[in-house]
């Protein structure tokens, strides 16, 4: 490992090369800024990553000639670039992202990493995100690390040795914080319906947003829950501190919260720092269907943009406009469905656009992509109730879904179902 300045660390990246960037709250902003500062001398540098927090300077319109982002999941800072044709979206299950690098589908010239300073044994922790980092580090010809005094030291498959680092720059910059918005009455009702279907002792997957936060609130009376998830945020800390999450009943990784990345407040980052209860694992483990189904009472809670009357679930686009990505929804929906007493739940508000548009729709918006198919879907929850779709015919699904649509739209949905011979 050679210690250099940030400018020198990225000086060897050349036009046309491909670079993987540490994701989510671990986005290596010092290295990114140094690379963007070289933009005038670079053309078509491929920037590959999942969602990253922060401004994403390489995604600005004026950077289009210099950097071409390949999005494996589309975060807010990348949506305009993807939908304006300045960046590319790759639909891929989150569980398979490491395989892109391990199998050479996406060759890497360099990887930009945000890690802790080395410990006494020479190991640096990848901190708040391990996602596909180990595969990217193995695949990249040059490993460039910002050794960060402010990065929490997380445990598990979270370490890189100094012998595997080519260039490093020392920084002192906390990971990005992500503060969730308020939980409204609609989300509270959805959370209560979801929590009613989670038994004591279950292992749960909870993501980010108002509905997972509301579900966590509604789970506060439960006992001995476990966590196996691709990511978690502050509400899980609340459940641990209340004694709700113990992991005592987990069939594997007992007593451990297993995750691939975390994103939230400083309180969350303090919680995961050197915490033996939190085990960081890459997404080809956390999102492996075989692993997920090994938890007998696995409860996976995911969201959606819209659901049609036959149960097709759209989660990555609004019409033809890409909004997020395939992510881990299908990994967890299928894994939970295959578990002995598992629960695969899609939870969403019944309306969008200030109540003017139903999220339960007769047919999908043109251009929308199906993430969870009608054969994979099991349980749909809105603030109006629960639709159980497993084993139901198309006609029966229509009845179930119309019953949990917003009352203002039910007559139109019934009419549309009759026109299709489904009511």
mmCIF file of C-alpha atoms in Angstrom:
data_model
loop_
_atom_site.group_PDB
_atom_site.id
_atom_site.type_symbol
_atom_site.label_atom_id
_atom_site.label_comp_id
_atom_site.label_asym_id
_atom_site.label_seq_id
_atom_site.Cartn_x
_atom_site.Cartn_y
_atom_site.Cartn_z
ATOM 1 C CA UNK A 1 0.000 0.000 0.000
ATOM 2 C CA UNK A 2 1.327 3.401 -0.982
ATOM 3 C CA UNK A 3 0.038 6.541 0.759
ATOM 4 C CA UNK A 4 -0.561 9.383 -1.697
ATOM 5 C CA UNK A 5 -2.705 12.483 -2.172
ATOM 6 C CA UNK A 6 -6.249 12.113 -3.489
ATOM 7 C CA UNK A 7 -5.160 13.546 -6.852
ATOM 8 C CA UNK A 8 -2.326 11.047 -7.123
ATOM 9 C CA UNK A 9 -4.572 8.184 -6.049
ATOM 10 C CA UNK A 10 -6.792 8.580 -9.122
ATOM 11 C CA UNK A 11 -4.081 9.807 -11.512
ATOM 12 C CA UNK A 12 -3.705 6.389 -13.110
ATOM 13 C CA UNK A 13 -7.347 6.069 -14.197
ATOM 14 C CA UNK A 14 -7.491 6.510 -17.967
ATOM 15 C CA UNK A 15 -10.143 7.221 -20.591
ATOM 16 C CA UNK A 16 -12.256 4.196 -21.456
ATOM 17 C CA UNK A 17 -11.491 2.329 -18.243
ATOM 18 C CA UNK A 18 -14.136 0.914 -15.889
ATOM 19 C CA UNK A 19 -14.304 1.860 -12.211
ATOM 20 C CA UNK A 20 -16.473 0.387 -9.447
ATOM 21 C CA UNK A 21 -17.545 2.780 -6.679
ATOM 22 C CA UNK A 22 -18.347 1.827 -3.067
ATOM 23 C CA UNK A 23 -22.102 2.249 -2.622
ATOM 24 C CA UNK A 24 -24.778 3.840 -0.442
ATOM 25 C CA UNK A 25 -23.581 5.837 2.585
ATOM 26 C CA UNK A 26 -20.013 4.644 1.983
ATOM 27 C CA UNK A 27 -19.653 6.555 -1.303
ATOM 28 C CA UNK A 28 -15.952 7.632 -1.342
ATOM 29 C CA UNK A 29 -16.544 11.326 -1.908
ATOM 30 C CA UNK A 30 -12.901 12.446 -1.618
ATOM 31 C CA UNK A 31 -11.812 10.046 -4.355
ATOM 32 C CA UNK A 32 -14.845 10.868 -6.506
ATOM 33 C CA UNK A 33 -14.165 14.588 -6.261
ATOM 34 C CA UNK A 34 -10.510 14.050 -7.186
ATOM 35 C CA UNK A 35 -11.484 11.958 -10.200
ATOM 36 C CA UNK A 36 -14.064 14.502 -11.406
ATOM 37 C CA UNK A 37 -11.432 17.225 -11.095
ATOM 38 C CA UNK A 38 -9.580 15.372 -13.865
ATOM 39 C CA UNK A 39 -12.630 15.428 -16.165
ATOM 40 C CA UNK A 40 -11.082 17.691 -18.857
ATOM 41 C CA UNK A 41 -8.439 15.052 -19.588
ATOM 42 C CA UNK A 42 -10.786 12.035 -19.517
ATOM 43 C CA UNK A 43 -13.350 10.554 -21.913
ATOM 44 C CA UNK A 44 -15.888 7.761 -21.387
ATOM 45 C CA UNK A 45 -14.692 6.472 -18.039
ATOM 46 C CA UNK A 46 -17.210 3.822 -16.999
ATOM 47 C CA UNK A 47 -18.508 4.420 -13.471
ATOM 48 C CA UNK A 48 -20.226 1.303 -12.140
ATOM 49 C CA UNK A 49 -22.138 1.265 -8.875
ATOM 50 C CA UNK A 50 -25.356 0.645 -7.033
ATOM 51 C CA UNK A 51 -27.147 3.540 -5.350
ATOM 52 C CA UNK A 52 -24.766 6.100 -3.841
ATOM 53 C CA UNK A 53 -25.589 8.819 -1.354
ATOM 54 C CA UNK A 54 -24.272 12.333 -1.904
ATOM 55 C CA UNK A 55 -24.299 14.601 -4.964
ATOM 56 C CA UNK A 56 -22.620 12.176 -7.362
ATOM 57 C CA UNK A 57 -20.493 14.778 -9.171
ATOM 58 C CA UNK A 58 -19.743 12.373 -12.044
ATOM 59 C CA UNK A 59 -23.493 12.320 -12.825
ATOM 60 C CA UNK A 60 -23.819 16.042 -13.606
ATOM 61 C CA UNK A 61 -24.928 16.861 -17.184
ATOM 62 C CA UNK A 62 -21.629 18.577 -17.972
ATOM 63 C CA UNK A 63 -19.795 15.335 -17.131
ATOM 64 C CA UNK A 64 -21.573 13.283 -19.810
ATOM 65 C CA UNK A 65 -18.605 13.205 -22.201
ATOM 66 C CA UNK A 66 -16.177 12.318 -19.459
ATOM 67 C CA UNK A 67 -18.006 9.697 -17.362
ATOM 68 C CA UNK A 68 -20.626 7.118 -18.317
ATOM 69 C CA UNK A 69 -22.442 5.651 -15.337
ATOM 70 C CA UNK A 70 -23.622 2.030 -15.467
ATOM 71 C CA UNK A 71 -26.312 1.834 -12.783
ATOM 72 C CA UNK A 72 -26.920 -1.509 -11.105
ATOM 73 C CA UNK A 73 -29.565 0.253 -9.001
ATOM 74 C CA UNK A 74 -30.767 3.818 -9.618
ATOM 75 C CA UNK A 75 -30.696 6.238 -6.707
ATOM 76 C CA UNK A 76 -32.062 9.798 -6.661
ATOM 77 C CA UNK A 77 -28.785 11.323 -7.828
ATOM 78 C CA UNK A 78 -28.717 9.087 -10.939
ATOM 79 C CA UNK A 79 -32.352 9.175 -12.092
ATOM 80 C CA UNK A 80 -32.035 12.191 -14.368
ATOM 81 C CA UNK A 81 -28.855 10.849 -15.966
ATOM 82 C CA UNK A 82 -30.441 7.451 -16.667
ATOM 83 C CA UNK A 83 -33.705 8.817 -18.015
ATOM 84 C CA UNK A 84 -31.994 11.479 -20.138
ATOM 85 C CA UNK A 85 -29.750 8.882 -21.746
ATOM 86 C CA UNK A 86 -26.539 10.074 -20.082
ATOM 87 C CA UNK A 87 -26.232 6.869 -18.057
ATOM 88 C CA UNK A 88 -27.204 3.230 -18.481
ATOM 89 C CA UNK A 89 -29.396 1.050 -16.268
ATOM 90 C CA UNK A 90 -28.615 -2.655 -15.861
ATOM 91 C CA UNK A 91 -31.570 -4.722 -14.564
ATOM 92 C CA UNK A 92 -30.035 -7.313 -12.241
ATOM 93 C CA UNK A 93 -31.009 -9.158 -9.081
ATOM 94 C CA UNK A 94 -29.006 -7.768 -6.188
ATOM 95 C CA UNK A 95 -27.870 -11.305 -5.316
ATOM 96 C CA UNK A 96 -26.152 -11.556 -8.705
ATOM 97 C CA UNK A 97 -24.197 -8.289 -8.679
ATOM 98 C CA UNK A 98 -21.000 -9.925 -7.328
ATOM 99 C CA UNK A 99 -21.213 -12.481 -10.138
ATOM 100 C CA UNK A 100 -20.863 -9.689 -12.700
ATOM 101 C CA UNK A 101 -17.318 -9.185 -11.439
ATOM 102 C CA UNK A 102 -16.433 -12.748 -10.436
ATOM 103 C CA UNK A 103 -17.385 -14.066 -13.897
ATOM 104 C CA UNK A 104 -15.908 -11.211 -15.885
ATOM 105 C CA UNK A 105 -19.178 -9.869 -17.260
ATOM 106 C CA UNK A 106 -18.075 -6.418 -16.077
ATOM 107 C CA UNK A 107 -14.259 -6.199 -16.088
ATOM 108 C CA UNK A 108 -12.867 -3.604 -13.697
ATOM 109 C CA UNK A 109 -9.742 -1.505 -14.053
ATOM 110 C CA UNK A 110 -10.089 0.159 -10.653
ATOM 111 C CA UNK A 111 -12.240 0.176 -7.523
ATOM 112 C CA UNK A 112 -12.781 3.185 -5.244
ATOM 113 C CA UNK A 113 -13.176 2.139 -1.603
ATOM 114 C CA UNK A 114 -14.091 3.918 1.643
ATOM 115 C CA UNK A 115 -12.690 1.960 4.613
ATOM 116 C CA UNK A 116 -11.370 2.328 8.136
ATOM 117 C CA UNK A 117 -7.721 2.791 8.969
ATOM 118 C CA UNK A 118 -5.922 -0.566 9.355
ATOM 119 C CA UNK A 119 -6.013 -2.323 12.716
ATOM 120 C CA UNK A 120 -2.995 -3.893 14.423
ATOM 121 C CA UNK A 121 -3.173 -6.832 12.006
ATOM 122 C CA UNK A 122 -3.347 -4.708 8.879
ATOM 123 C CA UNK A 123 -7.064 -5.159 8.220
ATOM 124 C CA UNK A 124 -9.338 -2.281 7.165
ATOM 125 C CA UNK A 125 -13.111 -2.591 7.624
ATOM 126 C CA UNK A 126 -15.403 -1.686 4.725
ATOM 127 C CA UNK A 127 -17.660 0.005 7.250
ATOM 128 C CA UNK A 128 -21.278 0.708 6.427
ATOM 129 C CA UNK A 129 -21.405 -1.156 3.099
ATOM 130 C CA UNK A 130 -19.972 -4.456 1.896
ATOM 131 C CA UNK A 131 -22.580 -5.138 -0.895
ATOM 132 C CA UNK A 132 -20.380 -6.413 -3.790
ATOM 133 C CA UNK A 133 -17.127 -4.868 -2.621
ATOM 134 C CA UNK A 134 -15.168 -8.064 -2.045
ATOM 135 C CA UNK A 135 -15.871 -9.274 -5.583
ATOM 136 C CA UNK A 136 -15.055 -5.858 -7.028
ATOM 137 C CA UNK A 137 -11.791 -5.706 -5.071
ATOM 138 C CA UNK A 138 -10.773 -9.158 -6.317
ATOM 139 C CA UNK A 139 -11.623 -8.250 -9.908
ATOM 140 C CA UNK A 140 -10.061 -4.779 -10.102
ATOM 141 C CA UNK A 141 -6.513 -4.274 -11.347
ATOM 142 C CA UNK A 142 -6.041 -1.281 -9.026
ATOM 143 C CA UNK A 143 -7.538 -0.945 -5.545
ATOM 144 C CA UNK A 144 -7.752 2.683 -4.361
ATOM 145 C CA UNK A 145 -8.878 3.328 -0.780
ATOM 146 C CA UNK A 146 -9.707 6.412 1.230
ATOM 147 C CA UNK A 147 -8.659 5.344 4.727
ATOM 148 C CA UNK A 148 -11.307 7.071 6.778
ATOM 149 C CA UNK A 149 -10.904 7.851 10.488
ATOM 150 C CA UNK A 150 -14.658 8.510 10.710
ATOM 151 C CA UNK A 151 -15.841 5.234 9.150
ATOM 152 C CA UNK A 152 -17.469 2.811 11.625
ATOM 153 C CA UNK A 153 -15.628 -0.483 12.007
ATOM 154 C CA UNK A 154 -18.085 -3.234 11.143
ATOM 155 C CA UNK A 155 -17.537 -6.970 11.512
ATOM 156 C CA UNK A 156 -18.170 -10.047 9.390
ATOM 157 C CA UNK A 157 -17.027 -10.303 5.754
ATOM 158 C CA UNK A 158 -16.070 -6.670 5.979
ATOM 159 C CA UNK A 159 -12.300 -6.589 5.762
ATOM 160 C CA UNK A 160 -9.607 -5.787 3.246
ATOM 161 C CA UNK A 161 -5.909 -6.198 4.118
ATOM 162 C CA UNK A 162 -3.375 -3.480 3.432
ATOM 163 C CA UNK A 163 -1.483 -5.935 1.210
ATOM 164 C CA UNK A 164 -4.475 -5.864 -1.170
ATOM 165 C CA UNK A 165 -4.522 -2.059 -1.382
ATOM 166 C CA UNK A 166 -2.483 -0.362 -4.092
ATOM 167 C CA UNK A 167 -3.022 3.327 -3.314
ATOM 168 C CA UNK A 168 -4.501 5.028 -0.255
ATOM 169 C CA UNK A 169 -5.301 8.506 0.977
ATOM 170 C CA UNK A 170 -6.147 9.297 4.601
ATOM 171 C CA UNK A 171 -9.366 11.232 5.283
ATOM 172 C CA UNK A 172 -11.653 12.041 8.217
ATOM 173 C CA UNK A 173 -15.156 12.243 6.793
ATOM 174 C CA UNK A 174 -18.232 10.531 8.315
ATOM 175 C CA UNK A 175 -20.377 8.396 6.014
ATOM 176 C CA UNK A 176 -23.407 10.103 4.530
ATOM 177 C CA UNK A 177 -26.418 10.241 6.828
ATOM 178 C CA UNK A 178 -29.900 9.435 5.582
ATOM 179 C CA UNK A 179 -32.700 10.758 7.793
ATOM 180 C CA UNK A 180 -36.109 9.243 7.123
ATOM 181 C CA UNK A 181 -39.246 11.304 6.749
ATOM 182 C CA UNK A 182 -42.261 11.250 9.061
ATOM 183 C CA UNK A 183 -44.527 8.235 9.326
ATOM 184 C CA UNK A 184 -48.082 9.198 8.414
ATOM 185 C CA UNK A 185 -51.397 7.608 9.267
ATOM 186 C CA UNK A 186 -51.523 5.646 6.006
ATOM 187 C CA UNK A 187 -48.132 4.102 6.672
ATOM 188 C CA UNK A 188 -49.108 3.338 10.258
ATOM 189 C CA UNK A 189 -52.146 1.361 9.118
ATOM 190 C CA UNK A 190 -50.046 -0.545 6.580
ATOM 191 C CA UNK A 191 -47.432 -1.285 9.236
ATOM 192 C CA UNK A 192 -50.079 -2.640 11.584
ATOM 193 C CA UNK A 193 -51.466 -4.996 8.917
ATOM 194 C CA UNK A 194 -47.954 -6.230 8.152
ATOM 195 C CA UNK A 195 -46.993 -6.702 11.802
ATOM 196 C CA UNK A 196 -50.108 -8.797 12.418
ATOM 197 C CA UNK A 197 -48.702 -11.330 9.937
ATOM 198 C CA UNK A 198 -45.280 -11.566 11.535
ATOM 199 C CA UNK A 199 -45.139 -14.201 14.306
ATOM 200 C CA UNK A 200 -42.954 -13.977 17.387
ATOM 201 C CA UNK A 201 -39.566 -15.487 16.668
ATOM 202 C CA UNK A 202 -39.719 -14.678 12.960
ATOM 203 C CA UNK A 203 -36.734 -13.538 10.930
ATOM 204 C CA UNK A 204 -37.569 -10.366 9.035
ATOM 205 C CA UNK A 205 -36.311 -8.311 6.138
ATOM 206 C CA UNK A 206 -36.896 -4.571 6.564
ATOM 207 C CA UNK A 207 -35.653 -1.921 4.173
ATOM 208 C CA UNK A 208 -35.761 1.850 4.145
ATOM 209 C CA UNK A 209 -38.672 4.276 4.022
ATOM 210 C CA UNK A 210 -41.876 5.150 5.819
ATOM 211 C CA UNK A 211 -43.526 1.737 5.503
ATOM 212 C CA UNK A 212 -40.586 -0.215 7.003
ATOM 213 C CA UNK A 213 -40.386 2.423 9.753
ATOM 214 C CA UNK A 214 -44.119 2.065 10.439
ATOM 215 C CA UNK A 215 -43.805 -1.717 10.453
ATOM 216 C CA UNK A 216 -40.997 -1.485 13.011
ATOM 217 C CA UNK A 217 -43.229 0.677 15.212
ATOM 218 C CA UNK A 218 -46.000 -1.904 14.987
ATOM 219 C CA UNK A 219 -43.584 -4.729 15.868
ATOM 220 C CA UNK A 220 -42.636 -3.258 19.238
ATOM 221 C CA UNK A 221 -44.826 -5.739 21.096
ATOM 222 C CA UNK A 222 -43.212 -8.765 19.431
ATOM 223 C CA UNK A 223 -40.594 -11.080 20.937
ATOM 224 C CA UNK A 224 -37.338 -12.622 19.745
ATOM 225 C CA UNK A 225 -37.385 -11.355 16.180
ATOM 226 C CA UNK A 226 -34.328 -11.862 14.008
ATOM 227 C CA UNK A 227 -32.981 -9.744 11.168
ATOM 228 C CA UNK A 228 -31.654 -11.062 7.873
ATOM 229 C CA UNK A 229 -31.794 -8.322 5.275
ATOM 230 C CA UNK A 230 -29.870 -6.601 2.505
ATOM 231 C CA UNK A 231 -29.955 -3.327 4.437
ATOM 232 C CA UNK A 232 -31.402 -1.708 7.526
ATOM 233 C CA UNK A 233 -31.750 1.706 9.089
ATOM 234 C CA UNK A 234 -32.508 3.360 12.440
ATOM 235 C CA UNK A 235 -35.812 1.615 13.324
ATOM 236 C CA UNK A 236 -33.941 -1.672 13.779
ATOM 237 C CA UNK A 237 -31.831 -0.016 16.503
ATOM 238 C CA UNK A 238 -35.064 0.873 18.310
ATOM 239 C CA UNK A 239 -36.209 -2.775 18.140
ATOM 240 C CA UNK A 240 -32.882 -4.010 19.508
ATOM 241 C CA UNK A 241 -32.922 -1.528 22.377
ATOM 242 C CA UNK A 242 -36.497 -2.524 23.266
ATOM 243 C CA UNK A 243 -35.510 -6.189 23.370
ATOM 244 C CA UNK A 244 -37.708 -7.071 20.393
ATOM 245 C CA UNK A 245 -34.847 -8.114 18.111
ATOM 246 C CA UNK A 246 -32.652 -10.752 19.735
ATOM 247 C CA UNK A 247 -32.082 -13.235 16.921
ATOM 248 C CA UNK A 248 -32.571 -16.020 19.469
ATOM 249 C CA UNK A 249 -34.768 -18.116 17.176
ATOM 250 C CA UNK A 250 -32.795 -17.803 13.936
ATOM 251 C CA UNK A 251 -31.909 -21.095 12.283
ATOM 252 C CA UNK A 252 -28.544 -19.696 11.181
ATOM 253 C CA UNK A 253 -26.414 -16.752 12.305
ATOM 254 C CA UNK A 254 -28.283 -16.995 15.607
ATOM 255 C CA UNK A 255 -28.110 -13.825 17.650
ATOM 256 C CA UNK A 256 -26.753 -11.869 14.678
ATOM 257 C CA UNK A 257 -28.241 -9.075 12.587
ATOM 258 C CA UNK A 258 -27.047 -9.966 9.101
ATOM 259 C CA UNK A 259 -26.949 -7.250 6.446
ATOM 260 C CA UNK A 260 -24.996 -6.074 3.393
ATOM 261 C CA UNK A 261 -25.170 -2.345 4.110
ATOM 262 C CA UNK A 262 -26.671 0.153 6.523
ATOM 263 C CA UNK A 263 -27.872 3.677 5.894
ATOM 264 C CA UNK A 264 -29.260 6.118 8.429
ATOM 265 C CA UNK A 265 -28.265 8.542 11.161
ATOM 266 C CA UNK A 266 -25.097 8.904 13.218
ATOM 267 C CA UNK A 267 -26.905 6.919 15.927
ATOM 268 C CA UNK A 268 -27.120 3.959 13.548
ATOM 269 C CA UNK A 269 -23.446 4.214 12.617
ATOM 270 C CA UNK A 270 -22.494 4.335 16.305
ATOM 271 C CA UNK A 271 -24.645 1.236 16.858
ATOM 272 C CA UNK A 272 -22.913 -0.851 14.192
ATOM 273 C CA UNK A 273 -19.381 0.258 15.160
ATOM 274 C CA UNK A 274 -17.469 -2.738 16.557
ATOM 275 C CA UNK A 275 -20.805 -4.393 17.379
ATOM 276 C CA UNK A 276 -20.509 -8.213 17.380
ATOM 277 C CA UNK A 277 -24.288 -8.449 16.985
ATOM 278 C CA UNK A 278 -24.063 -6.978 13.475
ATOM 279 C CA UNK A 279 -22.577 -9.238 10.830
ATOM 280 C CA UNK A 280 -21.865 -7.695 7.431
ATOM 281 C CA UNK A 281 -22.125 -10.132 4.522
ATOM 282 C CA UNK A 282 -22.060 -9.583 0.742
ATOM 283 C CA UNK A 283 -25.294 -9.603 -1.232
ATOM 284 C CA UNK A 284 -24.607 -13.000 -2.782
ATOM 285 C CA UNK A 285 -25.128 -14.305 0.771
ATOM 286 C CA UNK A 286 -27.754 -11.966 2.246
ATOM 287 C CA UNK A 287 -29.893 -12.228 -0.887
ATOM 288 C CA UNK A 288 -29.251 -15.868 -1.726
ATOM 289 C CA UNK A 289 -32.659 -17.537 -2.030
ATOM 290 C CA UNK A 290 -31.282 -20.739 -0.499
ATOM 291 C CA UNK A 291 -30.108 -18.824 2.576
ATOM 292 C CA UNK A 292 -33.346 -16.828 2.886
ATOM 293 C CA UNK A 293 -35.560 -19.912 2.689
ATOM 294 C CA UNK A 294 -33.539 -21.589 5.465
ATOM 295 C CA UNK A 295 -35.315 -19.352 8.005
ATOM 296 C CA UNK A 296 -38.524 -21.212 8.794
ATOM 297 C CA UNK A 297 -40.644 -18.116 9.522
ATOM 298 C CA UNK A 298 -38.939 -15.668 7.171
ATOM 299 C CA UNK A 299 -41.018 -12.507 6.671
ATOM 300 C CA UNK A 300 -39.942 -10.327 3.751
ATOM 301 C CA UNK A 301 -41.514 -6.878 3.447
ATOM 302 C CA UNK A 302 -41.057 -5.022 0.163
ATOM 303 C CA UNK A 303 -42.780 -2.138 -1.581
ATOM 304 C CA UNK A 304 -44.057 -1.326 -5.060
ATOM 305 C CA UNK A 305 -45.006 1.480 -7.392
ATOM 306 C CA UNK A 306 -48.126 -0.177 -8.791
ATOM 307 C CA UNK A 307 -49.861 -3.564 -8.911
ATOM 308 C CA UNK A 308 -52.274 -4.668 -11.622
ATOM 309 C CA UNK A 309 -55.457 -6.631 -11.008
ATOM 310 C CA UNK A 310 -53.730 -9.942 -11.788
ATOM 311 C CA UNK A 311 -50.954 -9.339 -9.251
ATOM 312 C CA UNK A 312 -48.085 -8.125 -11.421
ATOM 313 C CA UNK A 313 -45.820 -5.892 -9.305
ATOM 314 C CA UNK A 314 -43.944 -2.897 -10.702
ATOM 315 C CA UNK A 315 -41.139 -1.665 -8.463
ATOM 316 C CA UNK A 316 -38.370 -0.179 -10.617
ATOM 317 C CA UNK A 317 -40.127 2.211 -12.990
ATOM 318 C CA UNK A 318 -42.989 4.648 -13.407
ATOM 319 C CA UNK A 319 -44.138 3.746 -16.866
ATOM 320 C CA UNK A 320 -40.994 3.800 -18.981
ATOM 321 C CA UNK A 321 -39.220 6.151 -16.566
ATOM 322 C CA UNK A 322 -36.664 4.228 -14.501
ATOM 323 C CA UNK A 323 -37.066 5.060 -10.826
ATOM 324 C CA UNK A 324 -34.911 2.615 -8.839
ATOM 325 C CA UNK A 325 -33.972 -0.933 -9.797
ATOM 326 C CA UNK A 326 -34.761 -4.605 -9.515
ATOM 327 C CA UNK A 327 -32.692 -4.698 -6.339
ATOM 328 C CA UNK A 328 -33.364 -7.481 -3.877
ATOM 329 C CA UNK A 329 -37.154 -7.673 -4.077
ATOM 330 C CA UNK A 330 -37.339 -10.930 -6.035
ATOM 331 C CA UNK A 331 -34.510 -12.482 -4.022
ATOM 332 C CA UNK A 332 -36.476 -12.008 -0.802
ATOM 333 C CA UNK A 333 -39.976 -12.538 -2.180
ATOM 334 C CA UNK A 334 -38.998 -15.917 -3.603
ATOM 335 C CA UNK A 335 -36.849 -16.907 -0.638
ATOM 336 C CA UNK A 336 -39.552 -16.065 1.904
ATOM 337 C CA UNK A 337 -42.223 -17.810 -0.180
ATOM 338 C CA UNK A 338 -40.150 -21.002 -0.171
ATOM 339 C CA UNK A 339 -39.528 -20.903 3.583
ATOM 340 C CA UNK A 340 -41.465 -23.426 5.674
ATOM 341 C CA UNK A 341 -43.843 -20.851 7.178
ATOM 342 C CA UNK A 342 -42.565 -17.811 5.313
ATOM 343 C CA UNK A 343 -44.363 -14.611 4.433
ATOM 344 C CA UNK A 344 -43.653 -12.680 1.209
ATOM 345 C CA UNK A 345 -45.352 -9.297 1.522
ATOM 346 C CA UNK A 346 -45.649 -6.381 -0.899
ATOM 347 C CA UNK A 347 -46.824 -3.297 1.015
ATOM 348 C CA UNK A 348 -47.802 -0.011 -0.613
ATOM 349 C CA UNK A 349 -50.176 2.936 -0.171
ATOM 350 C CA UNK A 350 -53.351 2.555 -2.211
ATOM 351 C CA UNK A 351 -52.878 5.864 -4.034
ATOM 352 C CA UNK A 352 -50.194 8.109 -5.487
ATOM 353 C CA UNK A 353 -49.977 11.726 -6.689
ATOM 354 C CA UNK A 354 -51.763 13.160 -3.665
ATOM 355 C CA UNK A 355 -54.596 10.640 -3.823
ATOM 356 C CA UNK A 356 -55.424 11.321 -7.473
ATOM 357 C CA UNK A 357 -54.098 8.028 -8.849
ATOM 358 C CA UNK A 358 -54.726 4.458 -7.756
ATOM 359 C CA UNK A 359 -51.703 2.205 -7.281
ATOM 360 C CA UNK A 360 -53.953 -0.793 -7.865
ATOM 361 C CA UNK A 361 -54.515 -0.535 -11.612
ATOM 362 C CA UNK A 362 -56.496 -2.448 -14.274
ATOM 363 C CA UNK A 363 -53.403 -2.800 -16.458
ATOM 364 C CA UNK A 364 -49.836 -1.660 -15.953
ATOM 365 C CA UNK A 365 -48.756 1.756 -17.180
ATOM 366 C CA UNK A 366 -47.240 1.369 -20.690
ATOM 367 C CA UNK A 367 -43.500 0.846 -20.443
ATOM 368 C CA UNK A 368 -43.584 -0.304 -16.810
ATOM 369 C CA UNK A 369 -41.396 -3.261 -15.936
ATOM 370 C CA UNK A 370 -42.576 -6.212 -13.866
ATOM 371 C CA UNK A 371 -40.193 -6.965 -10.992
ATOM 372 C CA UNK A 372 -42.335 -9.538 -9.160
ATOM 373 C CA UNK A 373 -44.426 -11.676 -11.475
ATOM 374 C CA UNK A 374 -48.009 -12.729 -10.850
ATOM 375 C CA UNK A 375 -46.731 -16.259 -10.171
ATOM 376 C CA UNK A 376 -44.321 -15.064 -7.460
ATOM 377 C CA UNK A 377 -46.584 -12.636 -5.641
ATOM 378 C CA UNK A 378 -48.153 -13.856 -2.406
ATOM 379 C CA UNK A 379 -49.510 -11.115 -0.126
ATOM 380 C CA UNK A 380 -50.359 -7.483 -0.991
ATOM 381 C CA UNK A 381 -51.041 -4.954 1.772
ATOM 382 C CA UNK A 382 -52.440 -1.408 1.567
ATOM 383 C CA UNK A 383 -53.925 0.790 4.268
ATOM 384 C CA UNK A 384 -57.306 -0.736 3.360
ATOM 385 C CA UNK A 385 -56.399 -4.322 4.135
ATOM 386 C CA UNK A 386 -54.663 -7.481 2.965
ATOM 387 C CA UNK A 387 -55.040 -9.418 -0.287
ATOM 388 C CA UNK A 388 -53.882 -13.046 -0.208
ATOM 389 C CA UNK A 389 -53.112 -14.083 -3.791
ATOM 390 C CA UNK A 390 -51.328 -17.426 -3.513
ATOM 391 C CA UNK A 391 -53.409 -20.118 -5.205
ATOM 392 C CA UNK A 392 -55.996 -17.582 -6.381
ATOM 393 C CA UNK A 393 -57.287 -17.429 -9.956
ATOM 394 C CA UNK A 394 -57.180 -14.181 -11.917
ATOM 395 C CA UNK A 395 -60.856 -13.611 -11.131
ATOM 396 C CA UNK A 396 -60.291 -14.203 -7.423
ATOM 397 C CA UNK A 397 -57.234 -11.954 -7.431
ATOM 398 C CA UNK A 398 -59.286 -9.127 -8.900
ATOM 399 C CA UNK A 399 -61.762 -9.355 -6.037
ATOM 400 C CA UNK A 400 -58.997 -9.453 -3.430
ATOM 401 C CA UNK A 401 -57.118 -6.491 -4.893
ATOM 402 C CA UNK A 402 -60.184 -4.311 -5.525
ATOM 403 C CA UNK A 403 -61.139 -4.828 -1.870
ATOM 404 C CA UNK A 404 -57.862 -3.194 -0.733
ATOM 405 C CA UNK A 405 -57.856 -0.417 -3.347
ATOM 406 C CA UNK A 406 -58.864 3.085 -2.288
ATOM 407 C CA UNK A 407 -62.707 3.326 -2.220
ATOM 408 C CA UNK A 408 -62.612 6.251 -4.665
ATOM 409 C CA UNK A 409 -61.275 3.930 -7.383
ATOM 410 C CA UNK A 410 -63.060 0.657 -6.688
ATOM 411 C CA UNK A 411 -65.995 1.228 -9.071
ATOM 412 C CA UNK A 412 -63.634 1.960 -11.956
ATOM 413 C CA UNK A 413 -61.602 -1.118 -11.140
ATOM 414 C CA UNK A 414 -64.740 -3.285 -11.051
ATOM 415 C CA UNK A 415 -65.776 -1.902 -14.438
ATOM 416 C CA UNK A 416 -62.343 -2.604 -15.886
ATOM 417 C CA UNK A 417 -62.380 -6.140 -14.472
ATOM 418 C CA UNK A 418 -65.786 -6.815 -16.049
ATOM 419 C CA UNK A 419 -64.555 -5.596 -19.421
ATOM 420 C CA UNK A 420 -61.769 -8.183 -19.194
ATOM 421 C CA UNK A 421 -64.129 -10.933 -18.082
ATOM 422 C CA UNK A 422 -62.574 -11.025 -14.621
ATOM 423 C CA UNK A 423 -65.572 -9.957 -12.549
#
